[in-house]
Amino acid sequence: METPTTSNSPHSAADSMPESASVVIIGAGVMGAAIAYHLAERGVEDIVLVERDTPGSGSTSKAAGGVRCQFSDEVNIALAARGLEVLRNFEADFGVDIDLVSNGYLFLLDSNESADAFAANVALQQRMGLVSRMLTVAEVAELAPFVDTEGLVAGAFNPGDGHCTPEAVVSGYITAARERGVRVLKNCEVTGFEADDGPSRRVTSVITDRGTISCSQVVCAAGAWSGLIGQLAGVDLPVKPLRREIMVSEPVDFDTSGMPFTIDFSTSYYVHPEGSGLLFGCPDEVDDWSFNDKRDPNWLSTLAEHIAARTPALGEVEAKHGWAGLYEMTPDHNALIGEAEELSGFFYACGFSGHGFLMGPAVGEVLADLITGGEPFVDVSPMDKRRFATTGLRKELNVV
C-alpha cells in the first residue's frame, strides 16, 4: 500500500510555518486527521496539524485495515460502531473510495473459557444493537471452509464488520480538513512545549524543529510515540510500542469474495482477503517492545506455523510483500482519551492497542466535542488516564 502524499496539493501555500494557532494536533494518522477535520467542521479556526513525516505514514499506513465492533467494553463497542458507520458512508461523504469490504469478523475460539467470555461479550453487543452471534463449530466450518476446526469449541461472528484501506481514509480526512482551513505541517517534529507558571499550569506553545507555535490547546495523537510526546510536556501517558508484522500474498486461484476477517483468538493469527490475494498477520514469537519497525527474517516461519496449524488449506499461497508496524499499547489494552491533569489544554487520544484505525473516525468527533465543550455521543470519561490511579485497569479482552 502506498502512503498518500500531498506535496502537489493546491493548499500547500497554506502549510507554511505559523507563529500561532488555536489548536495544535500532533500526529497526522487517522486519529489526528479526523480530529482536525471535526474541529474545523465545528467552526474552530487556526488549526495546525503537525506531522514529523507525511500524513498517514506512521502506524496507520501499516495497519491491517480491520474494522469491527466485537469488543468487551461498552465504550469500545460504541466507538467502533460509530467508526464503522462513518466508514460505510465515507465515499459518499468525502468522495474517496476506501475499498471497504464487509465480509464480517470471525473469531475462532479453542477453549470453553474463551467461548464463555465471548458469549457474554456477544450478549452485550446485541443489547447495544449489533448483530453479533455465537457459532457452533459446524457453523464455523461452513462459513470458513479453509479453517481446520480441530480443537475449536465455538466461534463468534459479526457480519457487518470488515476491512478497508487506511491510507485512503487519512487522505480523505486530510483533504477535507485542508479545504476547511487546517494547516498541515509535514516533516515537522515536535521537540518540546512551553507552559505558563500559574497555579494551573497551562500549555502556551509547541516547540518544533521548524519553529515555535504559540497556542492554548494541544492534542497528542502520536500513536506509539505518544508516551515520548507526553514526556516532553511533563504528562504521563503510559503508552509503549509493540511491533507487529504483516504479509500480503500473491494473487490466489480461488474465490475470496465471501471470506471473513478470520482470527484465531488464542494465538492472534489472522487472515483476510486483500485485493486478489490474502493478508496475514500474527505476533512475533517473542514480543518486541521497542520502536523497531524493521521486518524480522524469522517471522515468516512463525507465520507459516500458524497457517499450517489453523488454516492449512492456505499453506500453498506465495508471499508477495510485507511490512512491520507498531501497536500503541497501554497496561489494560484500552485507549487514553481526555485532558491531562498535569497540563491544562493538553488533550490526548492514544494507546488504542491495535484498534486505533477503526476507532479514529469516532474519536475525531469525541475529541472535537471535548475541546469545544460539546457533549460527545459516548461518555469517554472511563478512558481518562487517571483511571490507573483511581478505578484501576479497565481490561479490553478482544485484542488482536
Coordinates of C-alpha atoms in Angstrom, one line a residue:
M1 CA 0.0 0.0 0.0
E2 CA 1.3 3.4 -0.8
T3 CA 1.2 6.2 1.7
P4 CA -0.5 9.3 0.2
T5 CA 1.4 12.5 0.0
T6 CA 0.1 15.9 -0.5
S7 CA 3.1 17.8 -1.9
N8 CA 1.1 18.7 -5.0
S9 CA -1.9 20.0 -3.0
P10 CA -3.3 23.4 -4.1
H11 CA -3.3 24.2 -0.4
S12 CA 0.4 23.7 0.1
A13 CA 0.9 27.5 0.3
A14 CA -1.2 27.4 3.5
D15 CA 1.1 24.9 5.0
S16 CA 3.9 27.3 5.9
M17 CA 5.1 27.6 9.5
P18 CA 2.6 29.7 11.5
E19 CA 3.6 31.7 14.6
S20 CA 0.4 30.8 16.4
A21 CA -2.6 28.5 16.4
S22 CA -5.8 27.9 18.3
V23 CA -5.2 24.2 18.4
V24 CA -2.0 22.2 17.5
I25 CA -2.6 18.5 16.8
I26 CA 0.4 16.2 16.9
G27 CA 0.3 13.3 14.6
A28 CA -1.4 13.1 11.1
G29 CA -2.5 9.5 11.2
V30 CA -6.2 8.7 11.1
M31 CA -6.7 10.0 14.7
G32 CA -5.1 13.4 14.2
A33 CA -6.6 13.8 10.7
A34 CA -10.1 13.0 11.9
I35 CA -9.7 15.3 15.0
A36 CA -8.5 18.2 12.7
Y37 CA -11.4 17.7 10.3
H38 CA -14.1 17.6 13.0
L39 CA -12.7 20.6 14.8
A40 CA -12.8 22.6 11.6
E41 CA -16.3 21.3 11.0
R42 CA -17.3 22.8 14.3
G43 CA -16.0 26.2 13.2
V44 CA -12.7 26.2 15.0
E45 CA -10.1 28.3 13.1
D46 CA -6.3 28.4 13.0
I47 CA -5.9 24.6 13.5
V48 CA -2.4 23.3 12.8
L49 CA -1.8 19.6 12.2
V50 CA 1.9 18.7 12.8
E51 CA 3.4 15.5 11.4
R52 CA 7.1 14.6 11.6
D53 CA 6.9 12.7 8.3
T54 CA 3.9 12.7 5.9
P55 CA 0.2 12.2 6.7
G56 CA -0.6 8.5 7.3
S57 CA 3.0 7.4 7.1
G58 CA 3.1 6.0 10.7
S59 CA 1.2 3.1 12.1
T60 CA -2.0 4.0 10.2
S61 CA -0.4 3.1 6.8
K62 CA 0.9 -0.2 8.3
A63 CA -2.5 -1.3 9.8
A64 CA -4.3 -4.4 8.6
G65 CA -7.3 -2.2 8.0
G66 CA -9.7 -4.2 10.1
V67 CA -12.9 -2.5 11.3
R68 CA -15.0 -4.4 13.8
C69 CA -17.5 -3.9 16.6
Q70 CA -16.8 -7.0 18.6
F71 CA -15.3 -5.7 21.8
S72 CA -15.9 -6.5 25.5
D73 CA -16.1 -2.9 26.7
E74 CA -19.2 -0.7 26.2
V75 CA -17.2 2.4 25.3
N76 CA -15.1 0.5 22.8
I77 CA -18.2 -1.0 21.2
A78 CA -19.8 2.4 20.9
L79 CA -16.7 4.0 19.4
A80 CA -16.2 1.1 17.0
A81 CA -19.9 1.0 15.9
R82 CA -19.8 4.8 15.2
G83 CA -16.5 4.4 13.4
L84 CA -17.8 1.7 11.1
E85 CA -20.9 3.8 10.4
V86 CA -18.7 6.6 9.2
L87 CA -16.6 4.3 7.1
R88 CA -19.7 2.8 5.4
N89 CA -20.6 6.3 4.3
F90 CA -17.1 7.6 3.7
E91 CA -17.1 7.6 -0.1
A92 CA -20.4 9.4 -0.2
D93 CA -19.3 12.0 2.4
F94 CA -15.7 12.5 1.4
G95 CA -15.5 11.4 -2.2
V96 CA -12.9 8.8 -1.6
D97 CA -13.2 5.1 -2.3
I98 CA -11.7 3.3 0.8
D99 CA -12.2 -0.2 -0.6
L100 CA -14.5 -1.2 2.2
V101 CA -15.2 -5.0 2.3
S102 CA -17.9 -6.1 4.7
N103 CA -17.5 -9.8 5.0
G104 CA -17.6 -9.9 8.8
Y105 CA -15.2 -10.8 11.5
L106 CA -14.9 -14.4 12.7
F107 CA -13.2 -15.2 16.0
L108 CA -12.1 -18.8 16.4
L109 CA -12.3 -20.0 20.0
D110 CA -10.5 -23.1 21.3
S111 CA -11.4 -23.1 25.0
N112 CA -14.6 -23.1 27.0
E113 CA -13.3 -20.1 29.0
S114 CA -12.9 -18.1 25.8
A115 CA -16.3 -19.2 24.5
D116 CA -18.0 -18.2 27.7
A117 CA -16.3 -14.8 27.7
F118 CA -17.2 -14.2 24.1
A119 CA -20.8 -15.3 24.7
A120 CA -21.1 -12.6 27.4
N121 CA -19.5 -10.1 25.0
V122 CA -21.9 -11.0 22.2
A123 CA -24.8 -10.6 24.6
L124 CA -23.6 -7.1 25.4
Q125 CA -23.1 -6.3 21.8
Q126 CA -26.6 -7.4 21.0
R127 CA -28.0 -5.3 23.8
M128 CA -26.2 -2.3 22.1
G129 CA -27.9 -3.0 18.8
L130 CA -25.3 -5.2 17.0
V131 CA -26.0 -8.4 15.2
S132 CA -23.0 -10.4 16.6
R133 CA -23.7 -14.0 17.3
M134 CA -22.0 -17.2 18.6
L135 CA -21.4 -20.0 16.1
T136 CA -21.1 -23.7 16.6
V137 CA -18.0 -25.5 15.2
A138 CA -20.1 -26.8 12.4
E139 CA -21.2 -23.3 11.5
V140 CA -17.6 -22.1 11.6
A141 CA -16.7 -24.9 9.1
E142 CA -19.5 -23.8 6.8
L143 CA -18.6 -20.1 7.0
A144 CA -14.8 -20.6 6.7
P145 CA -14.1 -24.0 5.0
F146 CA -10.4 -23.1 4.9
V147 CA -10.2 -23.3 8.7
D148 CA -9.1 -26.5 10.4
T149 CA -11.7 -26.7 13.2
E150 CA -9.8 -29.3 15.2
G151 CA -9.6 -28.1 18.8
L152 CA -12.2 -25.4 18.4
V153 CA -15.2 -25.2 20.7
A154 CA -17.1 -22.2 19.1
G155 CA -16.8 -19.1 17.1
A156 CA -18.1 -15.5 17.3
F157 CA -19.2 -13.6 14.2
N158 CA -20.5 -10.2 13.3
P159 CA -21.4 -10.0 9.6
G160 CA -21.2 -6.2 9.5
D161 CA -17.5 -6.0 10.4
G162 CA -14.8 -5.9 7.7
H163 CA -11.7 -4.1 6.4
C164 CA -10.7 -1.2 4.2
T165 CA -7.6 0.8 3.1
P166 CA -6.3 3.0 6.0
E167 CA -4.3 5.4 3.8
A168 CA -7.4 6.3 1.8
V169 CA -9.3 7.2 5.0
V170 CA -6.4 9.5 6.0
S171 CA -6.3 11.1 2.6
G172 CA -10.0 11.8 2.7
Y173 CA -9.8 13.5 6.1
I174 CA -6.6 15.5 5.3
T175 CA -8.1 16.8 2.0
A176 CA -11.4 17.8 3.8
A177 CA -9.5 19.4 6.7
R178 CA -7.4 21.5 4.4
E179 CA -10.5 22.6 2.5
R180 CA -11.7 23.9 5.8
G181 CA -8.6 25.9 6.5
V182 CA -6.5 23.4 8.5
R183 CA -2.7 23.8 8.1
V184 CA -0.8 20.5 7.7
L185 CA 2.9 20.8 8.5
K186 CA 4.8 17.8 7.1
N187 CA 8.3 16.9 8.1
C188 CA 7.9 18.9 11.3
E189 CA 8.9 17.2 14.5
V190 CA 7.8 18.3 18.0
T191 CA 10.7 18.8 20.3
G192 CA 9.2 20.4 23.4
F193 CA 6.4 22.5 25.0
E194 CA 6.2 25.8 26.9
A195 CA 3.7 26.4 29.7
D196 CA 2.8 29.3 31.9
D197 CA 3.9 29.4 35.6
G198 CA 0.5 30.0 37.1
P199 CA -1.2 27.8 39.7
S200 CA -3.0 25.8 36.9
R201 CA -0.1 25.0 34.6
R202 CA -1.3 25.5 31.0
V203 CA 0.3 24.9 27.7
T204 CA 1.3 28.1 25.9
S205 CA 3.3 26.8 22.9
V206 CA 4.6 23.8 21.0
I207 CA 8.2 23.8 20.0
T208 CA 9.2 22.1 16.8
D209 CA 12.4 21.7 14.7
R210 CA 10.9 24.3 12.3
G211 CA 10.0 26.9 14.9
T212 CA 7.6 27.6 17.8
I213 CA 3.8 27.8 17.6
S214 CA 2.0 29.6 20.4
C215 CA -1.3 28.0 21.3
S216 CA -3.6 27.3 24.2
Q217 CA -4.7 23.8 23.2
V218 CA -2.7 20.8 22.1
V219 CA -3.8 17.3 21.1
C220 CA -1.4 14.4 21.3
A221 CA -2.5 11.8 18.7
A222 CA 1.0 10.5 18.0
G223 CA 0.2 6.8 18.3
A224 CA 3.0 4.6 19.6
W225 CA 5.2 7.7 20.1
S226 CA 2.6 9.4 22.4
G227 CA 4.5 8.4 25.5
L228 CA 7.5 10.3 24.3
I229 CA 5.4 13.4 23.4
G230 CA 3.9 13.2 26.9
Q231 CA 7.4 13.2 28.5
L232 CA 8.3 16.4 26.6
A233 CA 5.2 18.0 28.1
G234 CA 5.6 16.6 31.6
V235 CA 2.5 14.4 31.0
D236 CA 2.4 10.7 31.9
L237 CA 1.0 8.8 29.0
P238 CA 1.6 5.1 29.7
V239 CA 1.9 4.1 26.0
K240 CA 4.5 1.6 24.8
P241 CA 5.3 0.4 21.2
L242 CA 4.8 -3.3 20.3
R243 CA 5.9 -4.5 16.9
R244 CA 3.5 -6.4 14.6
E245 CA 4.2 -7.8 11.2
I246 CA 2.0 -8.4 8.1
M247 CA 2.4 -10.4 4.9
V248 CA 0.4 -10.0 1.7
S249 CA 0.3 -12.9 -0.7
E250 CA 0.4 -13.2 -4.5
P251 CA -3.0 -13.5 -6.2
V252 CA -4.7 -16.7 -5.3
D253 CA -6.6 -19.0 -7.6
F254 CA -9.8 -19.3 -5.5
D255 CA -12.7 -17.1 -4.7
T256 CA -12.2 -14.9 -1.6
S257 CA -15.2 -12.7 -2.1
G258 CA -17.1 -14.1 0.9
M259 CA -14.1 -14.8 3.2
P260 CA -14.4 -13.1 6.6
F261 CA -11.6 -11.5 8.5
T262 CA -10.7 -14.6 10.4
I263 CA -8.8 -14.5 13.8
D264 CA -7.5 -17.4 15.8
F265 CA -8.2 -15.8 19.2
S266 CA -5.7 -17.7 21.4
T267 CA -2.8 -17.1 19.0
S268 CA -3.8 -13.7 17.4
Y269 CA -3.1 -15.2 14.0
Y270 CA -5.4 -13.7 11.4
V271 CA -6.1 -13.7 7.6
H272 CA -8.4 -11.7 5.4
P273 CA -8.8 -11.0 1.6
E274 CA -6.6 -8.3 0.2
G275 CA -7.3 -7.5 -3.4
S276 CA -6.8 -10.7 -5.4
G277 CA -4.6 -12.1 -2.6
L278 CA -4.7 -12.6 1.1
L279 CA -3.3 -10.6 4.1
F280 CA -1.8 -12.5 7.0
G281 CA -0.7 -11.4 10.4
C282 CA 0.4 -12.8 13.7
P283 CA 2.6 -11.7 16.7
D284 CA 6.4 -12.2 16.8
E285 CA 7.5 -15.4 18.6
V286 CA 8.9 -13.1 21.2
D287 CA 7.3 -9.7 21.7
D288 CA 9.5 -6.7 20.7
W289 CA 8.6 -3.8 22.9
S290 CA 10.6 -1.2 21.1
F291 CA 10.4 1.3 18.2
N292 CA 11.9 -1.3 15.9
D293 CA 9.6 -1.4 12.8
K294 CA 12.0 -3.5 10.7
R295 CA 11.0 -6.9 9.4
D296 CA 12.2 -9.9 11.3
P297 CA 13.6 -12.6 8.9
N298 CA 12.3 -15.3 11.3
W299 CA 8.8 -14.0 11.4
L300 CA 7.7 -15.8 8.1
S301 CA 8.5 -19.2 9.7
T302 CA 6.4 -18.3 12.7
L303 CA 3.5 -17.3 10.4
A304 CA 3.9 -20.5 8.4
E305 CA 3.4 -22.5 11.6
H306 CA 0.2 -20.7 12.4
I307 CA -1.1 -21.2 8.8
A308 CA -0.3 -24.9 9.0
A309 CA -1.9 -25.3 12.4
R310 CA -5.2 -23.4 11.8
T311 CA -5.6 -22.8 8.0
P312 CA -3.6 -25.5 6.3
A313 CA -5.7 -25.1 3.1
L314 CA -3.9 -21.7 2.7
G315 CA -0.4 -23.2 3.1
E316 CA 0.5 -23.0 -0.6
V317 CA 0.0 -19.3 -1.1
E318 CA 3.1 -17.4 -2.1
A319 CA 4.3 -14.3 -0.2
K320 CA 4.4 -11.1 -2.2
H321 CA 5.5 -8.4 0.2
G322 CA 5.1 -7.4 3.8
W323 CA 5.9 -4.9 6.5
A324 CA 6.1 -4.3 10.2
G325 CA 4.5 -1.6 12.2
L326 CA 3.8 -0.6 15.8
Y327 CA 0.9 -1.1 18.1
E328 CA 0.4 1.6 20.8
M329 CA -0.2 -0.4 23.9
T330 CA -1.5 0.6 27.4
P331 CA -1.4 -1.5 30.6
D332 CA -5.1 -2.5 30.1
H333 CA -5.3 -2.5 26.3
N334 CA -7.7 0.4 26.4
A335 CA -7.3 3.8 24.9
L336 CA -6.3 7.0 26.7
I337 CA -8.8 9.8 25.9
G338 CA -9.1 13.1 27.9
E339 CA -7.3 16.2 29.1
A340 CA -4.1 16.0 31.2
E341 CA -4.4 17.0 34.8
E342 CA -0.7 17.9 34.8
L343 CA -1.1 20.4 31.9
S344 CA -4.3 22.3 31.2
G345 CA -5.1 22.4 27.5
F346 CA -3.1 19.2 26.7
F347 CA -5.6 16.7 25.3
Y348 CA -4.7 13.1 24.3
A349 CA -6.1 10.4 22.1
C350 CA -3.7 7.5 22.0
G351 CA -2.9 4.0 23.3
F352 CA -5.6 2.2 21.3
S353 CA -3.7 -1.1 21.5
G354 CA -4.3 -2.3 17.9
H355 CA -7.7 -0.8 17.3
G356 CA -6.9 2.8 16.7
F357 CA -7.6 2.8 13.0
L358 CA -11.2 1.6 13.3
M359 CA -12.0 4.0 16.1
G360 CA -10.3 7.0 14.6
P361 CA -13.4 8.4 12.8
A362 CA -15.4 8.3 16.1
V363 CA -12.6 9.6 18.3
G364 CA -12.2 12.5 15.9
E365 CA -15.8 13.5 16.8
V366 CA -15.3 12.9 20.5
L367 CA -12.1 15.0 20.8
A368 CA -13.7 17.8 18.8
D369 CA -16.5 17.8 21.3
L370 CA -14.3 17.7 24.4
I371 CA -12.1 20.6 23.1
T372 CA -15.1 22.8 22.1
G373 CA -17.2 22.0 25.2
G374 CA -19.7 19.8 23.4
E375 CA -21.3 16.6 24.6
P376 CA -19.7 13.5 23.0
F377 CA -22.1 10.9 21.7
V378 CA -20.5 8.5 24.2
D379 CA -19.1 9.1 27.7
V380 CA -15.4 8.6 27.4
S381 CA -14.5 9.6 30.9
P382 CA -13.7 5.9 31.8
M383 CA -10.8 6.2 29.2
D384 CA -9.2 9.1 31.1
K385 CA -5.6 8.1 32.1
R386 CA -6.4 8.9 35.7
R387 CA -8.2 5.5 35.9
F388 CA -4.9 3.8 36.6
A389 CA -4.7 5.7 39.9
T390 CA -8.4 5.6 40.7
T391 CA -10.7 2.9 39.3
G392 CA -7.8 0.7 38.1
L393 CA -7.4 -1.3 34.9
R394 CA -10.4 -1.4 32.5
K395 CA -9.4 -4.5 30.6
E396 CA -10.3 -5.0 27.0
L397 CA -10.4 -8.7 26.2
N398 CA -10.9 -8.7 22.5
V399 CA -7.4 -7.5 21.5
V400 CA -5.6 -8.9 18.4

